Coordinates of C-alpha atoms in Angstrom, one line a residue:
X1448 CA 13.5 20.0 17.7
X1449 CA 13.0 20.2 21.5
X1450 CA 13.1 16.9 23.5
X1451 CA 9.5 17.6 24.6
X1452 CA 8.3 17.1 21.2
X1453 CA 9.7 13.5 20.8
X1454 CA 6.7 11.8 22.4
X1455 CA 4.4 13.4 19.5
X1456 CA 7.0 12.0 17.1
X1457 CA 6.6 8.4 18.5
X1458 CA 3.0 8.7 18.8
X1459 CA 2.3 9.7 15.2
X1460 CA 4.9 7.0 14.0
X1461 CA 2.9 4.4 15.9
X1462 CA -0.4 5.6 14.5
X1463 CA 1.0 5.4 11.0
X1464 CA 2.0 1.9 11.8
X1465 CA -1.4 1.1 12.8
X1466 CA -3.0 2.0 9.6
X1467 CA -0.6 0.7 7.0
X1468 CA 0.4 -2.5 8.8
X1469 CA -3.4 -3.5 9.0
X1470 CA -3.5 -3.8 5.2
X1471 CA -0.9 -6.5 5.1
X1472 CA -0.9 -8.2 8.3
X1473 CA -4.6 -9.5 7.6
X1474 CA -3.7 -11.0 4.3
X1475 CA -1.6 -13.8 6.0
X1476 CA -4.7 -14.6 8.3
X1477 CA -7.2 -14.8 5.4
X1478 CA -6.9 -18.7 4.8
X1479 CA -7.6 -19.2 8.6
X1480 CA -10.5 -16.8 8.5
X1481 CA -12.0 -18.5 5.4
X1482 CA -11.7 -21.9 7.1
X1483 CA -13.2 -20.7 10.4
X1484 CA -16.3 -19.3 8.8
X1485 CA -16.4 -21.5 5.7
X1486 CA -16.3 -18.7 3.4
X1487 CA -15.9 -18.7 -0.6
X1488 CA -13.2 -16.9 -2.2
X1489 CA -15.5 -13.9 -3.1
X1490 CA -16.5 -13.6 0.4
X1491 CA -12.9 -13.5 1.6
X1492 CA -12.1 -10.7 -0.8
X1493 CA -14.6 -8.5 1.0
X1494 CA -12.7 -8.7 4.3
X1495 CA -9.8 -6.8 2.5
X1496 CA -12.0 -4.8 0.2
X1497 CA -14.3 -3.3 2.8
X1498 CA -11.4 -1.7 4.7
X1499 CA -9.6 -0.3 1.7
X1500 CA -12.7 1.1 0.2
X1501 CA -13.7 2.9 3.3
X1502 CA -10.3 4.2 3.9
X1503 CA -9.5 5.5 0.5
X1504 CA -13.0 7.1 0.3
X1505 CA -12.7 9.4 3.3
X1506 CA -8.9 10.1 3.2
X1507 CA -9.1 13.3 1.1
X1508 CA -11.4 14.8 3.8
X1509 CA -8.7 15.1 6.3
X1510 CA -8.2 18.8 5.8
X1511 CA -11.9 19.5 5.8
X1512 CA -12.3 17.7 9.2
X1513 CA -9.2 19.2 10.7
X1514 CA -10.7 22.7 10.0
X1515 CA -14.0 21.7 11.6
X1516 CA -13.1 19.8 14.7
X1517 CA -9.3 20.3 15.1
X1518 CA -6.1 18.2 14.6
X1519 CA -6.0 16.9 18.2
X1520 CA -9.7 15.9 18.4
X1521 CA -9.7 14.2 15.1
X1522 CA -6.6 12.1 15.6
X1523 CA -7.6 11.0 19.1
X1524 CA -11.0 10.1 17.9
X1525 CA -9.5 8.2 14.9
X1526 CA -7.2 6.2 17.2
X1527 CA -9.9 5.4 19.6
X1528 CA -12.3 4.4 16.7
X1529 CA -9.7 2.3 15.1
X1530 CA -8.8 0.4 18.3
X1531 CA -12.5 -0.1 19.1
X1532 CA -13.2 -1.5 15.7
X1533 CA -10.1 -3.7 15.8
X1534 CA -11.3 -5.2 18.9
X1535 CA -14.8 -5.9 17.4
X1536 CA -13.1 -7.4 14.4
X1537 CA -11.3 -9.9 16.7
X1538 CA -14.6 -10.7 18.3
X1539 CA -16.5 -11.1 15.1
X1540 CA -19.0 -14.0 15.0
X1541 CA -19.9 -14.0 11.3
X1542 CA -18.4 -12.8 7.9
X1543 CA -21.1 -10.1 8.0
X1544 CA -20.0 -8.6 11.2
X1545 CA -16.4 -8.9 10.3
X1546 CA -16.9 -6.9 7.0
X1547 CA -18.9 -4.3 9.0
X1548 CA -16.3 -3.7 11.5
X1549 CA -13.6 -3.7 8.9
X1550 CA -15.4 -0.7 7.3
X1551 CA -15.3 0.9 10.6
X1552 CA -11.6 0.3 10.8
X1553 CA -11.2 1.8 7.4
X1554 CA -13.2 5.0 8.2
X1555 CA -11.2 5.7 11.3
X1556 CA -7.8 4.6 10.0
X1557 CA -8.2 6.9 6.9
X1558 CA -7.2 10.0 9.0
X1559 CA -4.1 8.4 10.6
X1560 CA -1.5 8.6 7.8
X1561 CA -2.3 12.3 6.7
X1562 CA -2.5 13.6 10.2
X1563 CA 0.7 11.8 11.2
X1564 CA 2.5 13.4 8.2
X1565 CA 1.3 16.9 8.8
X1566 CA 2.1 16.7 12.6
X1567 CA 5.6 15.6 11.9
X1568 CA 6.1 18.4 9.6
X1569 CA 5.1 20.9 12.2
X1570 CA 7.2 19.3 14.9
X1571 CA 10.4 19.5 12.8
X1572 CA 12.0 22.7 11.4
X1573 CA 12.3 22.9 7.7
X1574 CA 15.9 21.9 7.7
X1575 CA 15.3 18.7 9.4
X1576 CA 12.3 17.6 7.4
X1577 CA 14.4 14.8 6.0
X1578 CA 14.7 13.3 9.5
X1579 CA 10.9 13.7 9.9
X1580 CA 10.1 11.8 6.8
X1581 CA 12.8 9.1 7.9
X1582 CA 10.7 8.5 11.0
X1583 CA 7.6 8.6 9.2
X1584 CA 8.8 6.3 6.6
X1585 CA 9.7 3.8 9.2
X1586 CA 5.9 3.4 9.8
X1587 CA 4.5 3.9 6.4
X1588 CA 7.0 1.9 4.5
X1589 CA 8.7 -0.6 6.8
X1590 CA 5.4 -1.6 8.8
X1591 CA 3.7 -3.2 5.7
X1592 CA 6.7 -5.1 4.8
X1593 CA 6.9 -6.6 8.4
X1594 CA 3.2 -7.0 8.4
X1595 CA 3.2 -10.5 6.8
X1596 CA 5.8 -11.7 9.2
X1597 CA 4.0 -10.6 12.3
X1598 CA 0.7 -11.9 10.7
X1599 CA 2.3 -15.3 10.2
X1600 CA 3.7 -15.5 13.8
X1601 CA 0.4 -14.4 15.4
X1602 CA -1.7 -16.7 13.3
X1603 CA 0.6 -19.7 13.6
X1604 CA 1.0 -19.5 17.5
X1605 CA -2.3 -17.8 18.5
X1606 CA -5.3 -17.3 16.3
X1607 CA -6.3 -15.1 13.3
X1608 CA -8.1 -13.0 15.7
X1609 CA -4.6 -11.9 17.3
X1610 CA -3.9 -10.0 14.0
X1611 CA -6.7 -7.5 15.1
X1612 CA -5.9 -7.5 18.9
X1613 CA -2.3 -6.6 18.3
X1614 CA -3.5 -3.1 17.4
X1615 CA -4.9 -2.3 20.9
X1616 CA -1.6 -1.9 22.9
X1617 CA -0.1 0.1 20.0
X1618 CA -3.2 2.4 19.9
X1619 CA -3.4 2.8 23.7
X1620 CA 0.3 3.9 23.9
X1621 CA 0.0 6.3 20.9
X1622 CA -3.1 7.8 22.5
X1623 CA -1.4 8.4 25.9
X1624 CA 1.4 10.2 24.3
X1625 CA -0.8 12.3 22.1
X1626 CA -3.2 13.2 24.7
X1627 CA -0.4 14.6 26.8
X1628 CA 1.6 16.4 24.2
X1629 CA -0.6 17.7 21.1
X1630 CA -2.1 21.0 21.8
X1631 CA -5.8 21.7 21.1
X1632 CA -6.5 24.0 18.0
X1633 CA -9.2 26.6 17.2
X1634 CA -11.9 25.2 15.0
X1635 CA -14.3 27.0 12.7
X1636 CA -17.7 26.1 11.2
X1637 CA -17.5 25.3 7.5
X1638 CA -20.4 24.6 5.0
X1639 CA -20.3 21.0 3.6
X1640 CA -20.3 20.9 -0.2
X1641 CA -22.7 17.8 -0.4
X1642 CA -22.7 17.6 -4.1
X1643 CA -18.9 17.5 -4.3
X1644 CA -18.8 15.1 -1.3
X1645 CA -21.1 12.7 -3.0
X1646 CA -19.3 12.8 -6.3
X1647 CA -15.8 12.2 -4.6
X1648 CA -17.1 9.3 -2.5
X1649 CA -18.7 7.8 -5.6
X1650 CA -15.7 8.3 -7.8
X1651 CA -13.0 6.8 -5.3
X1652 CA -15.3 4.2 -3.9
X1653 CA -16.4 2.8 -7.1
X1654 CA -12.7 2.8 -8.4
X1655 CA -11.4 1.0 -5.4
X1656 CA -14.2 -1.6 -5.9
X1657 CA -13.3 -2.0 -9.4
X1658 CA -9.7 -2.6 -8.7
X1659 CA -10.5 -4.9 -5.6
X1660 CA -13.1 -7.0 -7.2
X1661 CA -12.0 -7.0 -10.8
X1662 CA -10.0 -10.2 -10.9
X1663 CA -12.5 -12.4 -9.0
X1664 CA -15.4 -11.0 -11.2
X1665 CA -13.7 -11.5 -14.7
X1666 CA -13.1 -7.7 -14.9
X1667 CA -15.3 -6.1 -17.6
X1668 CA -17.0 -9.4 -18.4
X1669 CA -18.9 -8.7 -15.2
X1670 CA -21.9 -6.3 -15.0
X1671 CA -20.9 -5.3 -11.4
X1672 CA -17.4 -4.2 -12.7
X1673 CA -18.9 -2.3 -15.7
X1674 CA -21.2 -0.5 -13.3
X1675 CA -18.7 0.4 -10.8
X1676 CA -16.1 1.5 -13.5
X1677 CA -18.4 3.6 -15.4
X1678 CA -19.8 5.1 -12.2
X1679 CA -16.3 6.0 -11.0
X1680 CA -15.4 7.6 -14.5
X1681 CA -18.6 9.6 -14.7
X1682 CA -18.4 10.8 -11.1
X1683 CA -14.8 11.5 -11.3
X1684 CA -15.0 13.6 -14.5
X1685 CA -18.0 15.7 -13.0
X1686 CA -16.1 16.1 -9.6
X1687 CA -12.9 17.5 -11.3
X1688 CA -14.7 19.7 -13.9
X1689 CA -17.0 21.1 -11.0
X1690 CA -14.4 21.7 -8.3
X1691 CA -11.3 22.6 -10.4
X1692 CA -11.8 26.3 -9.8
X1693 CA -14.4 26.2 -7.0
X1694 CA -12.9 27.9 -3.9
X1695 CA -15.0 26.0 -1.4
X1696 CA -14.8 22.5 -3.1
X1697 CA -14.4 19.6 -0.5
X1698 CA -11.0 18.9 -1.9
X1699 CA -8.6 21.9 -2.8
X1700 CA -7.5 21.1 -6.3
X1701 CA -5.4 24.3 -6.4
X1702 CA -2.7 22.2 -4.5
X1703 CA -2.2 20.3 -7.7
X1704 CA -1.0 23.5 -9.5
X1705 CA 2.2 23.3 -7.6
X1706 CA 4.7 21.5 -9.9
X1707 CA 6.5 19.5 -7.2
X1708 CA 3.3 18.5 -5.5
X1709 CA 1.7 17.2 -8.7
X1710 CA 4.7 15.4 -9.9
X1711 CA 5.2 13.8 -6.4
X1712 CA 1.6 12.3 -6.6
X1713 CA 2.4 10.9 -10.1
X1714 CA 5.6 9.3 -8.7
X1715 CA 4.0 7.9 -5.6
X1716 CA 1.2 6.4 -7.6
X1717 CA 3.6 4.5 -9.7
X1718 CA 5.8 3.7 -6.7
X1719 CA 2.6 2.1 -5.1
X1720 CA 2.1 0.0 -8.1
X1721 CA 5.6 -1.3 -7.9
X1722 CA 6.2 -1.8 -4.3
X1723 CA 2.8 -2.8 -3.0
X1724 CA 1.9 -4.9 -6.0
X1725 CA 5.2 -6.9 -5.6
X1726 CA 4.7 -7.3 -1.9
X1727 CA 1.1 -8.6 -2.5
X1728 CA 1.9 -11.4 -4.8
X1729 CA 5.3 -12.4 -3.3
X1730 CA 3.5 -14.3 -0.3
X1731 CA 1.2 -15.9 -3.0
X1732 CA 4.3 -16.9 -5.1
X1733 CA 6.5 -18.4 -2.2
X1734 CA 3.5 -20.3 -0.5
X1735 CA 1.4 -21.3 -3.4
X1736 CA 4.0 -22.1 -5.9
X1737 CA 7.3 -22.9 -4.0
X1738 CA 5.4 -24.5 -1.1
X1739 CA 7.1 -22.3 1.6
X1740 CA 5.5 -22.7 5.1
X1741 CA 3.7 -19.6 6.3
X1742 CA 6.5 -18.7 8.9
X1743 CA 9.3 -19.0 6.2
X1744 CA 7.0 -16.8 3.9
X1745 CA 6.9 -14.2 6.7
X1746 CA 10.5 -14.4 7.4
X1747 CA 11.2 -13.6 3.9
X1748 CA 10.2 -10.1 4.4
X1749 CA 12.6 -9.4 7.3
X1750 CA 15.7 -8.6 5.2
X1751 CA 13.8 -6.1 3.1
X1752 CA 12.3 -4.5 6.1
X1753 CA 15.7 -4.1 7.7
X1754 CA 17.3 -2.7 4.6
X1755 CA 14.3 -0.2 4.1
X1756 CA 14.8 1.0 7.8
X1757 CA 18.6 1.4 7.6
X1758 CA 18.1 3.2 4.1
X1759 CA 15.4 5.7 5.6
X1760 CA 17.5 6.6 8.5
X1761 CA 20.8 7.0 6.5
X1762 CA 18.9 9.0 3.9
X1763 CA 17.2 11.3 6.3
X1764 CA 20.1 11.9 8.6
X1765 CA 23.1 12.0 6.1
X1766 CA 22.4 11.8 2.4
X1767 CA 19.8 14.5 2.1
X1768 CA 22.3 17.1 3.4
X1769 CA 24.8 16.2 0.8
X1770 CA 23.0 15.0 -2.3
X1771 CA 20.2 16.6 -4.5
X1772 CA 17.1 15.0 -3.3
X1773 CA 15.9 14.4 -6.9
X1774 CA 18.9 12.3 -7.7
X1775 CA 18.1 10.2 -4.4
X1776 CA 14.5 9.7 -5.7
X1777 CA 15.8 8.6 -9.0
X1778 CA 18.3 6.1 -7.4
X1779 CA 15.4 4.8 -5.2
X1780 CA 13.3 4.2 -8.0
X1781 CA 16.1 2.5 -10.0
X1782 CA 16.9 0.1 -7.0
X1783 CA 13.2 -0.7 -6.5
X1784 CA 12.9 -1.6 -10.1
X1785 CA 16.0 -3.4 -10.1
X1786 CA 15.0 -5.5 -7.1
X1787 CA 11.7 -6.6 -8.9
X1788 CA 13.6 -7.3 -12.1
X1789 CA 15.8 -9.6 -10.0
X1790 CA 12.8 -11.6 -8.8
X1791 CA 11.6 -11.8 -12.3
X1792 CA 14.6 -14.0 -13.2
X1793 CA 14.0 -16.7 -10.5
X1794 CA 12.9 -20.1 -11.2
X1795 CA 11.2 -23.1 -9.3
X1796 CA 14.4 -24.0 -7.5
X1797 CA 14.8 -20.5 -5.8
X1798 CA 16.1 -20.6 -2.3
X1799 CA 15.5 -18.3 0.7
X1800 CA 18.2 -15.9 -0.2
X1801 CA 17.5 -16.1 -3.8
X1802 CA 14.4 -14.4 -2.9
X1803 CA 15.7 -12.4 0.1
X1804 CA 18.6 -10.5 -1.6
X1805 CA 16.4 -8.9 -4.3
X1806 CA 14.1 -7.8 -1.3
X1807 CA 17.2 -6.2 0.1
X1808 CA 17.7 -4.2 -3.0
X1809 CA 14.2 -3.1 -3.2
X1810 CA 14.3 -2.1 0.6
X1811 CA 17.3 0.1 0.0
X1812 CA 15.4 1.7 -2.8
X1813 CA 12.3 2.2 -0.7
X1814 CA 14.3 4.4 1.7
X1815 CA 16.0 6.3 -1.0
X1816 CA 12.8 7.1 -2.7
X1817 CA 10.3 7.8 0.3
X1818 CA 12.3 10.1 2.5
X1819 CA 13.4 12.7 -0.2
X1820 CA 10.1 12.3 -2.1
X1821 CA 7.8 13.2 0.8
X1822 CA 10.2 16.3 1.5
X1823 CA 10.1 17.5 -2.1
X1824 CA 6.3 17.0 -2.5
X1825 CA 5.5 19.4 0.4
X1826 CA 8.4 21.9 0.0
X1827 CA 6.0 24.5 -1.4
X1828 CA 3.1 23.6 0.9
X1829 CA 2.2 26.0 3.6
X1830 CA 1.6 24.7 7.2
X1831 CA -2.1 25.8 6.9
X1832 CA -2.5 23.5 3.9
X1833 CA -0.5 20.5 5.0
X1834 CA -3.4 18.5 6.3
X1835 CA -5.3 18.9 2.9
X1836 CA -2.2 18.1 1.0
X1837 CA -1.3 15.1 3.2
X1838 CA -4.9 13.7 2.6
X1839 CA -4.5 14.0 -1.2
X1840 CA -1.1 12.5 -1.2
X1841 CA -2.1 9.7 1.1
X1842 CA -5.1 8.7 -1.2
X1843 CA -2.9 8.8 -4.2
X1844 CA -0.5 6.3 -2.5
X1845 CA -3.3 4.1 -1.6
X1846 CA -4.8 4.0 -5.0
X1847 CA -1.5 3.3 -6.5
X1848 CA -1.0 0.3 -4.1
X1849 CA -4.5 -1.0 -5.1
X1850 CA -3.8 -0.6 -8.7
X1851 CA -0.6 -2.6 -8.3
X1852 CA -2.2 -5.3 -6.4
X1853 CA -5.1 -5.6 -9.0
X1854 CA -2.8 -5.4 -12.1
X1855 CA -0.1 -7.8 -10.8
X1856 CA -2.7 -10.2 -9.5
X1857 CA -4.6 -10.0 -12.8
X1858 CA -1.2 -10.5 -14.7
X1859 CA -0.4 -13.6 -12.7
X1860 CA -3.7 -15.2 -13.5
X1861 CA -4.0 -14.2 -17.1
X1862 CA -0.4 -14.9 -18.1
X1863 CA -0.7 -18.3 -16.5
X1864 CA -3.4 -19.3 -19.0
X1865 CA -1.3 -17.9 -21.7
X1866 CA 1.9 -19.7 -20.8
X1867 CA -0.3 -22.9 -20.2
X1868 CA -1.5 -22.7 -23.9
X1869 CA 2.0 -22.1 -25.2
X1870 CA 3.6 -24.7 -23.1
X1871 CA 0.9 -27.2 -23.8
X1872 CA 1.5 -27.1 -27.5
X1873 CA 5.0 -28.5 -26.9
X1874 CA 4.0 -31.2 -24.5
X1875 CA 2.8 -33.9 -26.8
X1876 CA 3.2 -37.6 -26.4
X1877 CA 5.1 -38.0 -29.8
X1878 CA 7.8 -35.4 -29.1
X1879 CA 11.1 -37.2 -28.1
X1880 CA 12.0 -34.5 -25.5
X1881 CA 8.9 -35.3 -23.6
X1882 CA 9.8 -38.9 -23.4
X1883 CA 13.3 -38.2 -22.4
X1884 CA 12.2 -36.0 -19.6
X1885 CA 9.9 -38.8 -18.2
X1886 CA 12.4 -41.6 -18.7
X1887 CA 14.5 -41.1 -15.6
X1888 CA 11.2 -41.1 -13.6
X1889 CA 10.3 -44.5 -15.1
X1890 CA 7.3 -42.9 -16.7
X1891 CA 5.9 -42.6 -20.2
X1892 CA 3.9 -39.9 -21.9
X1893 CA 1.1 -42.4 -22.6
X1894 CA 0.8 -43.7 -19.0
X1895 CA -1.7 -42.2 -16.6
X1896 CA 1.0 -41.4 -14.0
X1897 CA 3.1 -39.8 -16.9
X1898 CA 0.3 -37.7 -18.0
X1899 CA -0.5 -36.6 -14.4
X1900 CA 3.1 -35.6 -14.0
X1901 CA 3.3 -33.6 -17.2
X1902 CA 0.1 -31.8 -16.2
X1903 CA 1.5 -30.9 -12.7
X1904 CA 4.8 -29.8 -14.3
X1905 CA 2.8 -27.7 -16.9
X1906 CA 0.8 -26.0 -14.2
X1907 CA 4.0 -25.2 -12.1
X1908 CA 5.9 -23.9 -15.0
X1909 CA 3.0 -21.8 -16.5
X1910 CA 2.6 -20.2 -13.1
X1911 CA 6.3 -19.5 -12.7
X1912 CA 6.5 -17.8 -16.1
X1913 CA 3.5 -15.7 -15.1
X1914 CA 5.1 -14.6 -11.7
X1915 CA 8.2 -13.7 -13.6
X1916 CA 6.0 -11.4 -16.1
X1917 CA 4.3 -9.8 -13.0
X1918 CA 7.6 -9.0 -11.2
X1919 CA 9.0 -7.6 -14.5
X1920 CA 5.9 -5.4 -14.8
X1921 CA 6.5 -4.2 -11.1
X1922 CA 10.2 -3.3 -12.1
X1923 CA 9.1 -1.4 -15.2
X1924 CA 6.5 0.6 -13.2
X1925 CA 9.3 1.9 -11.0
X1926 CA 11.5 2.8 -13.9
X1927 CA 8.5 4.6 -15.5
X1928 CA 8.4 7.1 -12.7
X1929 CA 11.8 8.5 -13.3
X1930 CA 10.7 11.2 -15.5
X1931 CA 8.1 12.4 -12.9
X1932 CA 10.9 12.6 -10.4
X1933 CA 12.9 14.7 -12.7
X1934 CA 9.9 17.2 -13.1
X1935 CA 10.3 17.9 -9.4
X1936 CA 11.6 21.4 -8.4
X1937 CA 15.2 21.6 -7.0
X1938 CA 14.9 21.8 -3.2
X1939 CA 15.2 25.1 -1.8
X1940 CA 16.4 24.9 1.9
X1941 CA 15.9 28.6 2.6
X1942 CA 12.6 29.0 1.2
X1943 CA 9.9 29.4 3.9
X1944 CA 6.9 27.0 3.2
X1945 CA 4.5 29.5 4.6
X1946 CA 5.0 31.8 1.6
X1947 CA 4.5 29.2 -1.1
X1948 CA 1.5 27.6 -2.5
X1949 CA -0.7 30.2 -0.8

């Protein structure tokens, strides 16, 4: 790649960082936003949900909009819109305006990841795509890992509004680079498949709402969740059945007939469940249960992020040239699963490095998985269809992340109740072990103080066991994707992508 193209590389990596970091950086600030506006838990959920629903719903349309308005115009408009709505989020004067501006953020940010990926593929020759994905991975995978750390620092030393303002200088720099380097493209007028568009938006939007709101609304015990789940299922079935062989469908399903691309979408879905699900519950675990200060909870992600960054660079620059990419993917899934398994073995006395070292293992796994997987996924996709394929791949990753957050959050809540009931059966005033446990504290099971201490201990132990179950599930999700990785086609360095998947 010529030196003149490096500004584009830096620009698209920055745009990727903008989008994915915003998903995790805001989570740390939610308690402060909740206090500032006097929100309930349900209202707080919408601050996160509104962004994700808007982003996931329009991400598959990336290829369609590129053909209509051009890649340069779309990405510059998306960056400008994202920056503008970020500023408005920081200026929000009520929860209603904040949710509205978060929707705007999501709509604009949806195009940043797919466009960044396809631009990088064009900027690098085929034999250097591993390097391209290493750079891209630094934005897509490392940024959300460091997001909680940066969010904690900004919230602690400035204000929750700063987590939105931090996007502005990054967006300005990326826009300056792209405006000077990215060439304009020819566009063409395309008819809009309005029925297909409506079905797709309904299916994805309702699925995302089901996942994001399920835990707070008692899942299928809620009429709202029943309606959103049924609407998603019905719209999804009609969308796929109607568009599977339709040449002008709003999303090109023929891309999924490629074995490597289809298998990669399955693998990235499960990887999203494992990685992002664990990242989502880890701050809750260390802050809510282990009583870590917000800054210490943020620092906990630094070893994981550094390991992921090193792993991606080494994988893209060295390992992909010497080892079958499929074996690297399997190793990455194995290390990601192992890291989560190690977290499942912790207890209430876990120290910083008891938590940090499993993160290092997972971080190395993230780099080993992401770089070769992205290369294998697009090995048969022509340049003309990369934007479309990147949109599909991006929304699959996002849905996997949402499934992971929803399932692991539900696991913690549900299993806490199960363990409470099981442990509670053992904590009776007549059991000798209970009296022996309280004796060194100068308490008895029948005293009010003793009963309160037992209740507090019971809550903590029940929650600890629930988190162990959740991290175990995250580990199993990574291991379960290994068969999908083995389905991938063997990489063919000499095969021209332009002749494949046509």
